[in-house]
């Protein structure tokens, strides 16, 4: 879709700073995020909308991802959005020490697992990640989003990245089979296509952890 409204200087500076191509933008023309805008983003394969209204935090913020989050406020969501239609590997790894399953993405899975173990060992935390499953996809970000949605109730509260405690968006307190079932369901429901599938079946039995749902806080807690 051709961009209708020319970008302002501030908008150009923002997309340049965060390496966002104009090709992935869709003009919301001052609309708030809506089902209609989401549908247009899906149909045109655009991952960030601009000139979106309705940000309560800052009226100058007008870039959102497909989830309606204003990325000027949460810039860490930009790389994730830009991966939506990228080709890469989705992987499932497990930690026996911590009974955790990690779902992640990378251009090269083996290097990613090595990096995880080196980084986390420095903090004295999770250093025993083992790669159990990997598959190639041409819609990396969409697959990541699917996993996050289907496994959200098992999301862990924390993860270790570069030796620092961070939000556990990719860590889950569930069994390997639960994570794999999410992918299998997506193949049918969303018609995702996976190639170069590699599953270490001999390791699966060691990663059949309990499926522990996130405890929700109540007013009396």
Short mmCIF file of C-alpha atoms in Angstrom, two decimals:
data_model
loop_
_atom_site.label_atom_id
_atom_site.label_comp_id
_atom_site.label_asym_id
_atom_site.label_seq_id
_atom_site.Cartn_x
_atom_site.Cartn_y
_atom_site.Cartn_z
CA UNK A 1 0.00 0.00 0.00
CA UNK A 2 1.38 3.41 -0.97
CA UNK A 3 1.80 5.78 1.94
CA UNK A 4 -0.79 8.53 1.50
CA UNK A 5 0.26 11.10 4.08
CA UNK A 6 3.89 12.26 3.88
CA UNK A 7 5.86 11.55 7.02
CA UNK A 8 6.69 14.52 9.20
CA UNK A 9 10.30 15.26 10.12
CA UNK A 10 9.73 13.79 13.58
CA UNK A 11 8.26 10.62 12.09
CA UNK A 12 11.15 10.30 9.63
CA UNK A 13 13.65 10.74 12.45
CA UNK A 14 11.88 8.06 14.47
CA UNK A 15 11.82 5.40 11.75
CA UNK A 16 15.42 6.19 10.80
CA UNK A 17 16.58 5.80 14.40
CA UNK A 18 14.85 2.43 14.73
CA UNK A 19 15.64 1.22 11.20
CA UNK A 20 12.00 0.97 10.14
CA UNK A 21 11.45 0.90 6.39
CA UNK A 22 8.57 2.94 4.96
CA UNK A 23 7.58 -0.25 3.12
CA UNK A 24 6.28 -1.80 6.36
CA UNK A 25 4.14 1.21 7.35
CA UNK A 26 0.44 1.78 6.86
CA UNK A 27 -1.27 5.16 7.25
CA UNK A 28 -4.10 5.14 9.81
CA UNK A 29 -5.17 8.63 8.75
CA UNK A 30 -5.85 9.72 12.33
CA UNK A 31 -7.98 6.67 13.23
CA UNK A 32 -7.68 4.83 16.52
CA UNK A 33 -6.61 1.19 16.42
CA UNK A 34 -9.58 -0.92 15.33
CA UNK A 35 -10.44 -4.33 13.93
CA UNK A 36 -10.68 -2.73 10.51
CA UNK A 37 -7.15 -1.31 10.74
CA UNK A 38 -5.82 -4.64 11.98
CA UNK A 39 -7.45 -6.38 9.02
CA UNK A 40 -5.91 -3.89 6.60
CA UNK A 41 -2.50 -4.46 8.17
CA UNK A 42 -2.87 -8.21 7.74
CA UNK A 43 -4.10 -7.95 4.15
CA UNK A 44 -1.27 -5.62 3.12
CA UNK A 45 1.39 -7.29 5.31
CA UNK A 46 2.19 -4.04 7.10
CA UNK A 47 3.52 -4.36 10.63
CA UNK A 48 3.44 -0.79 11.98
CA UNK A 49 0.70 1.81 11.58
CA UNK A 50 1.38 5.53 11.80
CA UNK A 51 -0.89 8.54 12.34
CA UNK A 52 -2.81 6.43 14.86
CA UNK A 53 -4.76 8.42 17.46
CA UNK A 54 -5.70 7.59 21.02
CA UNK A 55 -2.47 7.38 23.01
CA UNK A 56 -3.35 8.37 26.58
CA UNK A 57 0.28 8.55 27.63
CA UNK A 58 1.44 11.08 25.04
CA UNK A 59 -0.70 12.66 22.33
CA UNK A 60 2.37 12.95 20.09
CA UNK A 61 2.77 9.17 19.97
CA UNK A 62 1.19 7.84 16.78
CA UNK A 63 3.06 4.66 15.75
CA UNK A 64 1.53 1.33 16.84
CA UNK A 65 2.15 -2.32 16.18
CA UNK A 66 -0.66 -4.67 15.17
CA UNK A 67 -1.52 -5.25 18.84
CA UNK A 68 -2.29 -1.55 19.23
CA UNK A 69 0.72 -0.82 21.42
CA UNK A 70 2.30 2.59 20.83
CA UNK A 71 5.87 1.65 19.99
CA UNK A 72 7.23 5.12 20.72
CA UNK A 73 6.49 4.29 24.36
CA UNK A 74 7.65 0.67 24.11
CA UNK A 75 10.46 0.66 21.57
CA UNK A 76 11.51 -2.88 22.50
CA UNK A 77 8.46 -4.10 20.56
CA UNK A 78 9.78 -2.70 17.28
CA UNK A 79 12.28 -5.50 16.47
CA UNK A 80 9.56 -8.04 17.20
CA UNK A 81 7.13 -6.30 14.84
CA UNK A 82 9.74 -6.08 12.10
CA UNK A 83 10.28 -9.86 12.27
CA UNK A 84 6.64 -10.55 11.41
CA UNK A 85 7.31 -11.49 7.79
CA UNK A 86 10.99 -12.38 8.15
CA UNK A 87 12.42 -15.81 7.38
CA UNK A 88 14.16 -17.52 10.27
CA UNK A 89 14.05 -20.35 12.77
CA UNK A 90 11.63 -20.86 15.60
CA UNK A 91 12.99 -23.08 18.35
CA UNK A 92 11.95 -24.80 21.55
CA UNK A 93 14.59 -25.31 24.22
CA UNK A 94 14.41 -26.68 27.74
CA UNK A 95 16.17 -26.28 31.09
CA UNK A 96 16.02 -29.34 33.34
CA UNK A 97 17.48 -27.45 36.30
CA UNK A 98 14.70 -24.89 36.30
CA UNK A 99 11.87 -26.88 34.68
CA UNK A 100 11.44 -24.20 32.03
CA UNK A 101 10.62 -24.26 28.34
CA UNK A 102 11.89 -21.44 26.13
CA UNK A 103 10.35 -20.56 22.78
CA UNK A 104 12.48 -18.22 20.72
CA UNK A 105 13.64 -17.25 17.27
CA UNK A 106 16.95 -16.77 15.58
CA UNK A 107 18.73 -16.66 12.24
CA UNK A 108 20.98 -19.48 13.45
CA UNK A 109 19.61 -21.60 16.28
CA UNK A 110 22.82 -23.28 17.45
CA UNK A 111 24.54 -19.94 17.98
CA UNK A 112 21.50 -18.67 19.86
CA UNK A 113 21.51 -21.53 22.37
CA UNK A 114 25.26 -21.12 22.90
CA UNK A 115 24.77 -17.40 23.55
CA UNK A 116 21.97 -18.09 26.03
CA UNK A 117 24.06 -20.49 28.08
CA UNK A 118 27.12 -18.24 28.14
CA UNK A 119 25.12 -15.14 29.09
CA UNK A 120 23.06 -16.77 31.82
CA UNK A 121 25.95 -18.69 33.37
CA UNK A 122 27.58 -15.36 34.23
CA UNK A 123 24.66 -14.58 36.52
CA UNK A 124 24.73 -18.00 38.13
CA UNK A 125 21.32 -18.81 36.71
CA UNK A 126 20.04 -20.86 33.78
CA UNK A 127 23.01 -22.34 31.95
CA UNK A 128 21.69 -25.72 30.81
CA UNK A 129 19.51 -24.86 27.81
CA UNK A 130 19.17 -27.74 25.36
CA UNK A 131 17.72 -27.36 21.89
CA UNK A 132 14.87 -29.85 21.44
CA UNK A 133 13.05 -28.58 18.36
CA UNK A 134 13.64 -26.18 15.50
CA UNK A 135 11.86 -25.31 12.26
CA UNK A 136 12.21 -22.70 9.55
CA UNK A 137 9.38 -20.31 8.75
CA UNK A 138 8.85 -17.32 6.47
CA UNK A 139 6.59 -15.57 9.00
CA UNK A 140 8.79 -15.55 12.08
CA UNK A 141 7.05 -12.79 14.01
CA UNK A 142 3.58 -14.20 13.39
CA UNK A 143 4.69 -17.58 14.69
CA UNK A 144 6.24 -15.97 17.78
CA UNK A 145 3.00 -14.10 18.46
CA UNK A 146 1.02 -17.31 18.09
CA UNK A 147 3.19 -19.08 20.68
CA UNK A 148 2.83 -16.17 23.09
CA UNK A 149 -0.95 -16.24 22.77
CA UNK A 150 -1.37 -20.00 23.11
CA UNK A 151 1.10 -20.38 25.99
CA UNK A 152 0.31 -17.14 27.83
CA UNK A 153 -1.26 -18.91 30.82
CA UNK A 154 2.04 -20.73 31.46
CA UNK A 155 4.28 -17.67 31.12
CA UNK A 156 7.16 -17.51 33.57
CA UNK A 157 7.67 -14.33 35.58
CA UNK A 158 11.31 -13.83 34.66
CA UNK A 159 14.02 -14.65 32.17
CA UNK A 160 17.76 -14.12 32.04
CA UNK A 161 19.24 -12.32 29.06
CA UNK A 162 22.88 -11.15 28.95
CA UNK A 163 23.18 -11.93 32.64
CA UNK A 164 20.30 -9.66 33.65
CA UNK A 165 16.86 -10.49 34.99
CA UNK A 166 14.22 -9.42 32.49
CA UNK A 167 10.57 -9.97 31.61
CA UNK A 168 9.88 -13.64 30.87
CA UNK A 169 8.07 -13.23 27.58
CA UNK A 170 9.59 -16.35 26.04
CA UNK A 171 9.85 -18.60 29.11
CA UNK A 172 7.08 -20.97 30.08
CA UNK A 173 6.43 -23.33 32.97
CA UNK A 174 5.02 -26.11 30.85
CA UNK A 175 6.04 -29.37 29.23
CA UNK A 176 7.72 -29.62 25.88
CA UNK A 177 4.60 -31.34 24.55
CA UNK A 178 2.43 -28.36 25.50
CA UNK A 179 4.67 -26.04 23.48
CA UNK A 180 4.84 -28.44 20.55
CA UNK A 181 1.04 -28.85 20.57
CA UNK A 182 0.71 -25.07 20.18
CA UNK A 183 2.75 -25.23 16.99
CA UNK A 184 0.83 -28.23 15.66
CA UNK A 185 -2.46 -26.41 16.26
CA UNK A 186 -1.14 -23.34 14.47
CA UNK A 187 -0.31 -25.38 11.39
CA UNK A 188 -3.97 -26.27 11.09
CA UNK A 189 -5.69 -23.14 12.40
CA UNK A 190 -3.39 -20.46 10.98
CA UNK A 191 -1.96 -22.53 8.13
CA UNK A 192 1.60 -21.69 9.08
CA UNK A 193 4.17 -23.54 7.02
CA UNK A 194 7.36 -24.97 8.52
CA UNK A 195 10.36 -26.49 6.75
CA UNK A 196 13.70 -27.94 7.84
CA UNK A 197 12.03 -29.41 10.91
CA UNK A 198 14.41 -31.04 13.37
CA UNK A 199 13.13 -32.64 16.57
CA UNK A 200 15.33 -34.50 19.06
CA UNK A 201 12.77 -37.12 19.99
CA UNK A 202 15.17 -39.03 22.22
CA UNK A 203 15.29 -36.01 24.57
CA UNK A 204 11.58 -35.28 24.85
CA UNK A 205 10.93 -37.50 27.88
CA UNK A 206 13.37 -35.42 29.94
CA UNK A 207 11.39 -32.23 29.35
CA UNK A 208 7.84 -33.29 30.18
CA UNK A 209 7.52 -30.80 33.03
CA UNK A 210 4.30 -29.99 34.86
CA UNK A 211 2.05 -27.45 33.18
CA UNK A 212 1.82 -24.67 35.78
CA UNK A 213 -0.66 -21.92 35.02
CA UNK A 214 0.05 -18.35 36.06
CA UNK A 215 -1.58 -17.50 39.38
CA UNK A 216 -3.89 -14.50 39.06
CA UNK A 217 -3.99 -12.01 41.89
CA UNK A 218 -7.29 -11.45 43.64
CA UNK A 219 -8.53 -8.52 45.65
CA UNK A 220 -8.06 -10.53 48.86
CA UNK A 221 -4.52 -11.68 48.12
#
